[in-house]
GROMACS .gro file of C-alpha atoms in nm:
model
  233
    1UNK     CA    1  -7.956   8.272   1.704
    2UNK     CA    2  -8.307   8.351   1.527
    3UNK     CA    3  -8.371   8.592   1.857
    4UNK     CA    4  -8.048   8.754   1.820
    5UNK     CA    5  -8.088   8.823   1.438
    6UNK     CA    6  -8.415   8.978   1.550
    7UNK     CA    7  -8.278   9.203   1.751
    8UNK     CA    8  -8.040   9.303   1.567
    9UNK     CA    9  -8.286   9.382   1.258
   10UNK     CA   10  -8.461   9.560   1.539
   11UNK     CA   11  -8.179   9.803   1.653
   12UNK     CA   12  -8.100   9.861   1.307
   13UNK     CA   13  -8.474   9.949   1.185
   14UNK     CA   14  -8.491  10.323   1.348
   15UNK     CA   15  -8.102  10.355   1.244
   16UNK     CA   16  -8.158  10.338   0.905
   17UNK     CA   17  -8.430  10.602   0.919
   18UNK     CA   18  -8.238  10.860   1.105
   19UNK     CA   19  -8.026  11.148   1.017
   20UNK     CA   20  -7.756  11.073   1.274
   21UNK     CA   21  -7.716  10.889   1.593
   22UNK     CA   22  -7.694  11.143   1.896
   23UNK     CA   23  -7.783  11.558   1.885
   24UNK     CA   24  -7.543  11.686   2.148
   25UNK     CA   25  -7.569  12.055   2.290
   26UNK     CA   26  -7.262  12.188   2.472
   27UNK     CA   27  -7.352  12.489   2.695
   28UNK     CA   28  -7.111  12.718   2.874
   29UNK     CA   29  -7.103  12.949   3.156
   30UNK     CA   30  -7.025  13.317   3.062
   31UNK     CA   31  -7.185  13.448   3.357
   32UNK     CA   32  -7.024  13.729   3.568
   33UNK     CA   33  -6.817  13.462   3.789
   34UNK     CA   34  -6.653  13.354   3.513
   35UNK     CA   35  -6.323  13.633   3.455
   36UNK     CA   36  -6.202  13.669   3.101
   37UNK     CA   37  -5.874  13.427   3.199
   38UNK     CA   38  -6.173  13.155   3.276
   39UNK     CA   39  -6.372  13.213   2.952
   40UNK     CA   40  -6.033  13.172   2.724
   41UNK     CA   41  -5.996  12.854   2.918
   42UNK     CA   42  -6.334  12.706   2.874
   43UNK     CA   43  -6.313  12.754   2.480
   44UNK     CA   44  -6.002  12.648   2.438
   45UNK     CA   45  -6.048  12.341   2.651
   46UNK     CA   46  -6.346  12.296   2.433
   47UNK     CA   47  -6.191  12.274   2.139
   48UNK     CA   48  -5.866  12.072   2.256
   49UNK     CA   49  -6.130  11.823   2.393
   50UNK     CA   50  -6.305  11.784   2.038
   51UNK     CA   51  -6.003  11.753   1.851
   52UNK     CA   52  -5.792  11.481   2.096
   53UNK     CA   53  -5.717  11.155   1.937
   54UNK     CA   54  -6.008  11.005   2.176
   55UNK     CA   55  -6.248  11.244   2.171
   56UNK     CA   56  -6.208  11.151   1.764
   57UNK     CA   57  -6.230  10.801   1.753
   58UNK     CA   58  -6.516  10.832   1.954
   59UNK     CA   59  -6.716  11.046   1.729
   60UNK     CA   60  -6.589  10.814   1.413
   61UNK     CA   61  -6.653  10.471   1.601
   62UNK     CA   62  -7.014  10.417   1.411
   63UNK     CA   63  -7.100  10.477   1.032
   64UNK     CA   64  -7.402  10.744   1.177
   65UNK     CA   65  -7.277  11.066   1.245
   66UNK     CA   66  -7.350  11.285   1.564
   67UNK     CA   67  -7.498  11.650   1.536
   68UNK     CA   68  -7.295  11.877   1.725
   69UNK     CA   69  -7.414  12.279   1.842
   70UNK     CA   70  -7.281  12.506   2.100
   71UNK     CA   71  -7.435  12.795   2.298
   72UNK     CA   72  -7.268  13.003   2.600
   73UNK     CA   73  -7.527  13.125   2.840
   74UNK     CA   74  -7.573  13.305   3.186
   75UNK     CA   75  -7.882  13.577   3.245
   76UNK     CA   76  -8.237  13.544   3.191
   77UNK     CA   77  -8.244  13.628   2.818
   78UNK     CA   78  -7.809  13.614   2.744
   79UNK     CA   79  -7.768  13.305   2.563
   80UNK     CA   80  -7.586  13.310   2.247
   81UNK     CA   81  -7.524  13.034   1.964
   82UNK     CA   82  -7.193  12.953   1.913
   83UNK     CA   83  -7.215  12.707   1.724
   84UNK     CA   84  -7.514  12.620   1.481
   85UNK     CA   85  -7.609  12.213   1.424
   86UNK     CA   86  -7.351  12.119   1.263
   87UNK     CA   87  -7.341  11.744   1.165
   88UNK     CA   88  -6.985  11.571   1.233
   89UNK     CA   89  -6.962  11.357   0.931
   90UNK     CA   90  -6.559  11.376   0.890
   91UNK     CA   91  -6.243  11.470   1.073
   92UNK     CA   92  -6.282  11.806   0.905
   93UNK     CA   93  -6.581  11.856   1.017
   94UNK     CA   94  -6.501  11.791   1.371
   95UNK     CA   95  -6.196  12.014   1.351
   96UNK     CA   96  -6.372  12.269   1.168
   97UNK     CA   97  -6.628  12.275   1.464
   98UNK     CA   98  -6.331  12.364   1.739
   99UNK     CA   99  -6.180  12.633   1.504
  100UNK     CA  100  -6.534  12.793   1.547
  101UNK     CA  101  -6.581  12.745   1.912
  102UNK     CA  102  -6.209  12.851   1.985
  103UNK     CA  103  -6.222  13.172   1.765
  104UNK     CA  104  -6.552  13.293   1.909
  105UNK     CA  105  -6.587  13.572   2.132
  106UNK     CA  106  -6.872  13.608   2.446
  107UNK     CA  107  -7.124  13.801   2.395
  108UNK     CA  108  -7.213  13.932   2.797
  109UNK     CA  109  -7.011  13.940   3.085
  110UNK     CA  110  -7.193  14.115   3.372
  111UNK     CA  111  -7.502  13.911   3.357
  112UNK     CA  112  -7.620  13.633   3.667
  113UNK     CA  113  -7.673  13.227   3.671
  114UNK     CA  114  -7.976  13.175   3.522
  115UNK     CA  115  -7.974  12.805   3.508
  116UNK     CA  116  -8.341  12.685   3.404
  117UNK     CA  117  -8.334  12.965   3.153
  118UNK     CA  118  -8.067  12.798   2.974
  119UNK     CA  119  -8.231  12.466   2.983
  120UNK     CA  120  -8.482  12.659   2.854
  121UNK     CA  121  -8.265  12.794   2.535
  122UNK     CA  122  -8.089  12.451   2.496
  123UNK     CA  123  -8.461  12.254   2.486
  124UNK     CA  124  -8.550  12.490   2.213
  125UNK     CA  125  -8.230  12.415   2.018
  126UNK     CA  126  -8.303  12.056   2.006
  127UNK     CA  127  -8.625  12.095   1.931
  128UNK     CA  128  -8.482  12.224   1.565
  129UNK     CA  129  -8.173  11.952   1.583
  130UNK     CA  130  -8.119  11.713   1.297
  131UNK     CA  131  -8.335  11.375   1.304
  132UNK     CA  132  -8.119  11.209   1.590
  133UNK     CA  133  -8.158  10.869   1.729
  134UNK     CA  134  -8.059  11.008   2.129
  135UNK     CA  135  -8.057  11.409   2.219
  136UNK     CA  136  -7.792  11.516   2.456
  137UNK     CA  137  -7.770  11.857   2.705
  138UNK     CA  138  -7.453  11.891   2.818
  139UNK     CA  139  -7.425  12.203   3.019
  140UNK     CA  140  -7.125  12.331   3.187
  141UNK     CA  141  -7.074  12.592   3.513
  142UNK     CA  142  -6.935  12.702   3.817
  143UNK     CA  143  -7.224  12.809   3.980
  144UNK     CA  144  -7.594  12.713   4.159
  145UNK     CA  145  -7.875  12.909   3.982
  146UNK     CA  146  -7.925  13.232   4.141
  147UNK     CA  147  -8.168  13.413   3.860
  148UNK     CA  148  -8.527  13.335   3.756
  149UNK     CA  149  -8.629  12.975   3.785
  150UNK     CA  150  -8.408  12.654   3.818
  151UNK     CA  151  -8.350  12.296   3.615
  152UNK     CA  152  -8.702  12.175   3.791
  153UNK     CA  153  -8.966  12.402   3.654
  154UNK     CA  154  -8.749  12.392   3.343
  155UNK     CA  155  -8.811  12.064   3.260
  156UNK     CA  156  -9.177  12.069   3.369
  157UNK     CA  157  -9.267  12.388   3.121
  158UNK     CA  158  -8.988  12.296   2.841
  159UNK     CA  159  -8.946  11.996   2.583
  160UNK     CA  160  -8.730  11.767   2.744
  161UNK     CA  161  -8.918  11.383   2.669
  162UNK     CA  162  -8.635  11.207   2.534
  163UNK     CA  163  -8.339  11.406   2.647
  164UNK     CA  164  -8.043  11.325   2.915
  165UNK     CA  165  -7.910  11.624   3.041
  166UNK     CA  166  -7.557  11.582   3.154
  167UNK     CA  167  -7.346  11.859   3.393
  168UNK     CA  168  -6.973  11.945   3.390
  169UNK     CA  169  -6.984  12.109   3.780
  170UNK     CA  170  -6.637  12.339   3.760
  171UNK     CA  171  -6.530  12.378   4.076
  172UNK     CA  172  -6.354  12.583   4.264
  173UNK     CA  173  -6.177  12.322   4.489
  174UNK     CA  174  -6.333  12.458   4.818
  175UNK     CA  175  -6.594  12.367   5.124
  176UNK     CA  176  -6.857  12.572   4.941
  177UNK     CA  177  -6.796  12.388   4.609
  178UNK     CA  178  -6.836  12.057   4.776
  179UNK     CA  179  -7.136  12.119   4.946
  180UNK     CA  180  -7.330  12.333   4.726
  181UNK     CA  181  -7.249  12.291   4.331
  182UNK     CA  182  -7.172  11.944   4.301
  183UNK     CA  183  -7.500  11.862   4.508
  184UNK     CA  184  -7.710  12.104   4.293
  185UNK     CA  185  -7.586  11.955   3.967
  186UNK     CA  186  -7.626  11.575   4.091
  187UNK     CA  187  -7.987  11.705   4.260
  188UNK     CA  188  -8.121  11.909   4.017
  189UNK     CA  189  -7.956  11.964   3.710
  190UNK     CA  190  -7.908  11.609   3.566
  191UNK     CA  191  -8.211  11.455   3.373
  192UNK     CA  192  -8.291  11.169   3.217
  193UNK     CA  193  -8.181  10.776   3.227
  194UNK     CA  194  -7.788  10.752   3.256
  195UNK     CA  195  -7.703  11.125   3.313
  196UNK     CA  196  -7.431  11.185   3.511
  197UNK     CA  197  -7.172  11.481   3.569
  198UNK     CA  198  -6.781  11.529   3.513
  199UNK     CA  199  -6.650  11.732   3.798
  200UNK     CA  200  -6.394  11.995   3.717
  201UNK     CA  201  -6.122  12.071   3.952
  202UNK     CA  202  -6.132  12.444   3.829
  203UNK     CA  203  -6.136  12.602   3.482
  204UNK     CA  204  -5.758  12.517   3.441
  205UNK     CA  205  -5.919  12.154   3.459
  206UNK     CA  206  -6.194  12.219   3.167
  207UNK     CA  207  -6.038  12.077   2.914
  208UNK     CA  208  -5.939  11.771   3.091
  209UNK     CA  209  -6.325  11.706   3.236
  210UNK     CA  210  -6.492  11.781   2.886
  211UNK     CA  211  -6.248  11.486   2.752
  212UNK     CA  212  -6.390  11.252   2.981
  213UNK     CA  213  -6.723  11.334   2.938
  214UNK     CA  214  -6.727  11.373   2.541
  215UNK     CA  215  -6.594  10.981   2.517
  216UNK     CA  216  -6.857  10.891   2.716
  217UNK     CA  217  -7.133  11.076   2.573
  218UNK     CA  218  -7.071  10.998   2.178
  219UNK     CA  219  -6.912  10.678   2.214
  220UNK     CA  220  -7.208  10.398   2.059
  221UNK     CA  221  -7.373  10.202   2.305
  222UNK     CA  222  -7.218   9.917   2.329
  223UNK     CA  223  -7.534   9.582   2.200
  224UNK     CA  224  -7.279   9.323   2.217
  225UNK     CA  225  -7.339   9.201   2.561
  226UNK     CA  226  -7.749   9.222   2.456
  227UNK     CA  227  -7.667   8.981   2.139
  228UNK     CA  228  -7.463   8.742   2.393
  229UNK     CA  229  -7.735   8.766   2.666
  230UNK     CA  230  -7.986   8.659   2.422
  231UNK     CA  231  -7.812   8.381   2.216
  232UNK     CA  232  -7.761   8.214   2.566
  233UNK     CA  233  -8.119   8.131   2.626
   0.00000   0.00000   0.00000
């Protein structure tokens, strides 16, 4: 029991001093493979994903608070804030946050996959994030990099001690899509302990994939299994 109260007092200590418990960066693709009829759905599914009843609860299910912000990316220099850190303290604030992403409007259209520039972008917005226990990358597209450098050199020349970057692969349903984007994001673009990627089948399927992968990136990490481990001994 003493061991267990210890560790608890020592999960709690960096808590206490922190602004919030995760910084999480959503990315999307607004590169020219993406048609307008794609774009519409991968804001929209954005914000239907923050606002469903489970996407919610996970966001409320700890007193600290996660920082949310939102870019859309695709050339070399064509990335674009969408949303600015914005810290989800209340339902409002959460719904406010989908209102913005859902009313905004991209910026480029004709412009190529520049992945590891948008790594690039997305370490320099969490270098600026809130004072977050965990910082999350969560980048979304339906294509391999095919401008400038890619996710490797990326996180060799750009902050990214300390950060997972998850991938939401959208793709296309086809032999090219299985062979080529869902092995680049599992090869290259995930980074960091626990990263994984939510598979899209298609854009129609965006809002459906983000779900899944927004419950499991701001749910708390479960310490209960920890305590029980450690009040066996």
């Amino acid at each position: 029991m003493v061991r267990a109260a210890a560790l608890l007092a020592l999960l709690a200590t960096p808590a206490a001093a922190a602004d919030c418990r995760l910084a999480l960066v959503l990315a999307m693709d607004v590169s020219s493979s993406v048609d307008p009829s794609e774009d519409r759905l991968q804001r929209q599914g954005t914000a239907t994903a923050l606002t469903s009843p489970e996407v919610a609860e996970a966001f409320f299910a700890s007193d600290l608070p996660v920082a949310l912000a939102v870019y859309e990316w695709s050339g070399r220099y064509n990335q674009q804030v969408i949303l600015d850190w914005t810290m989800i303290d209340s339902p409002m604030a959460l719904t406010g946050a989908a209102e913005t992403v859902a009313a905004s409007l991209r910026s480029h259209n004709e412009f190529p996959t520049a992945m590891g520039y948008a790594l690039g972008f997305g370490a320099g917005l969490l270098a600026r994030a809130p004072d977050c226990l965990e910082k999350t990358l969560d980048i979304s597209g339906d294509g391999q990099n095919n401008e400038g450098f890619g996710p490797d050199i990326a996180y060799r020349e750009f902050p990214f001690d300390g950060v997972t970057v998850n991938g939401l692969a959208i793709n296309a349903a086809d032999f090219e899509g299985e062979l080529g984007l869902i092995a680049f994001y599992r090869g290259e673009v995930l980074h960091g302990p626990g990263a994984f990627v939510v598979i899209a089948d298609g854009f129609s399927d965006f809002a459906r994939a983000m779900r899944q992968k927004l419950v499991r990136e701001v749910s708390p990490a479960a310490i209960g299994a920890l305590i029980r481990r450690e009040g066996d001994r």
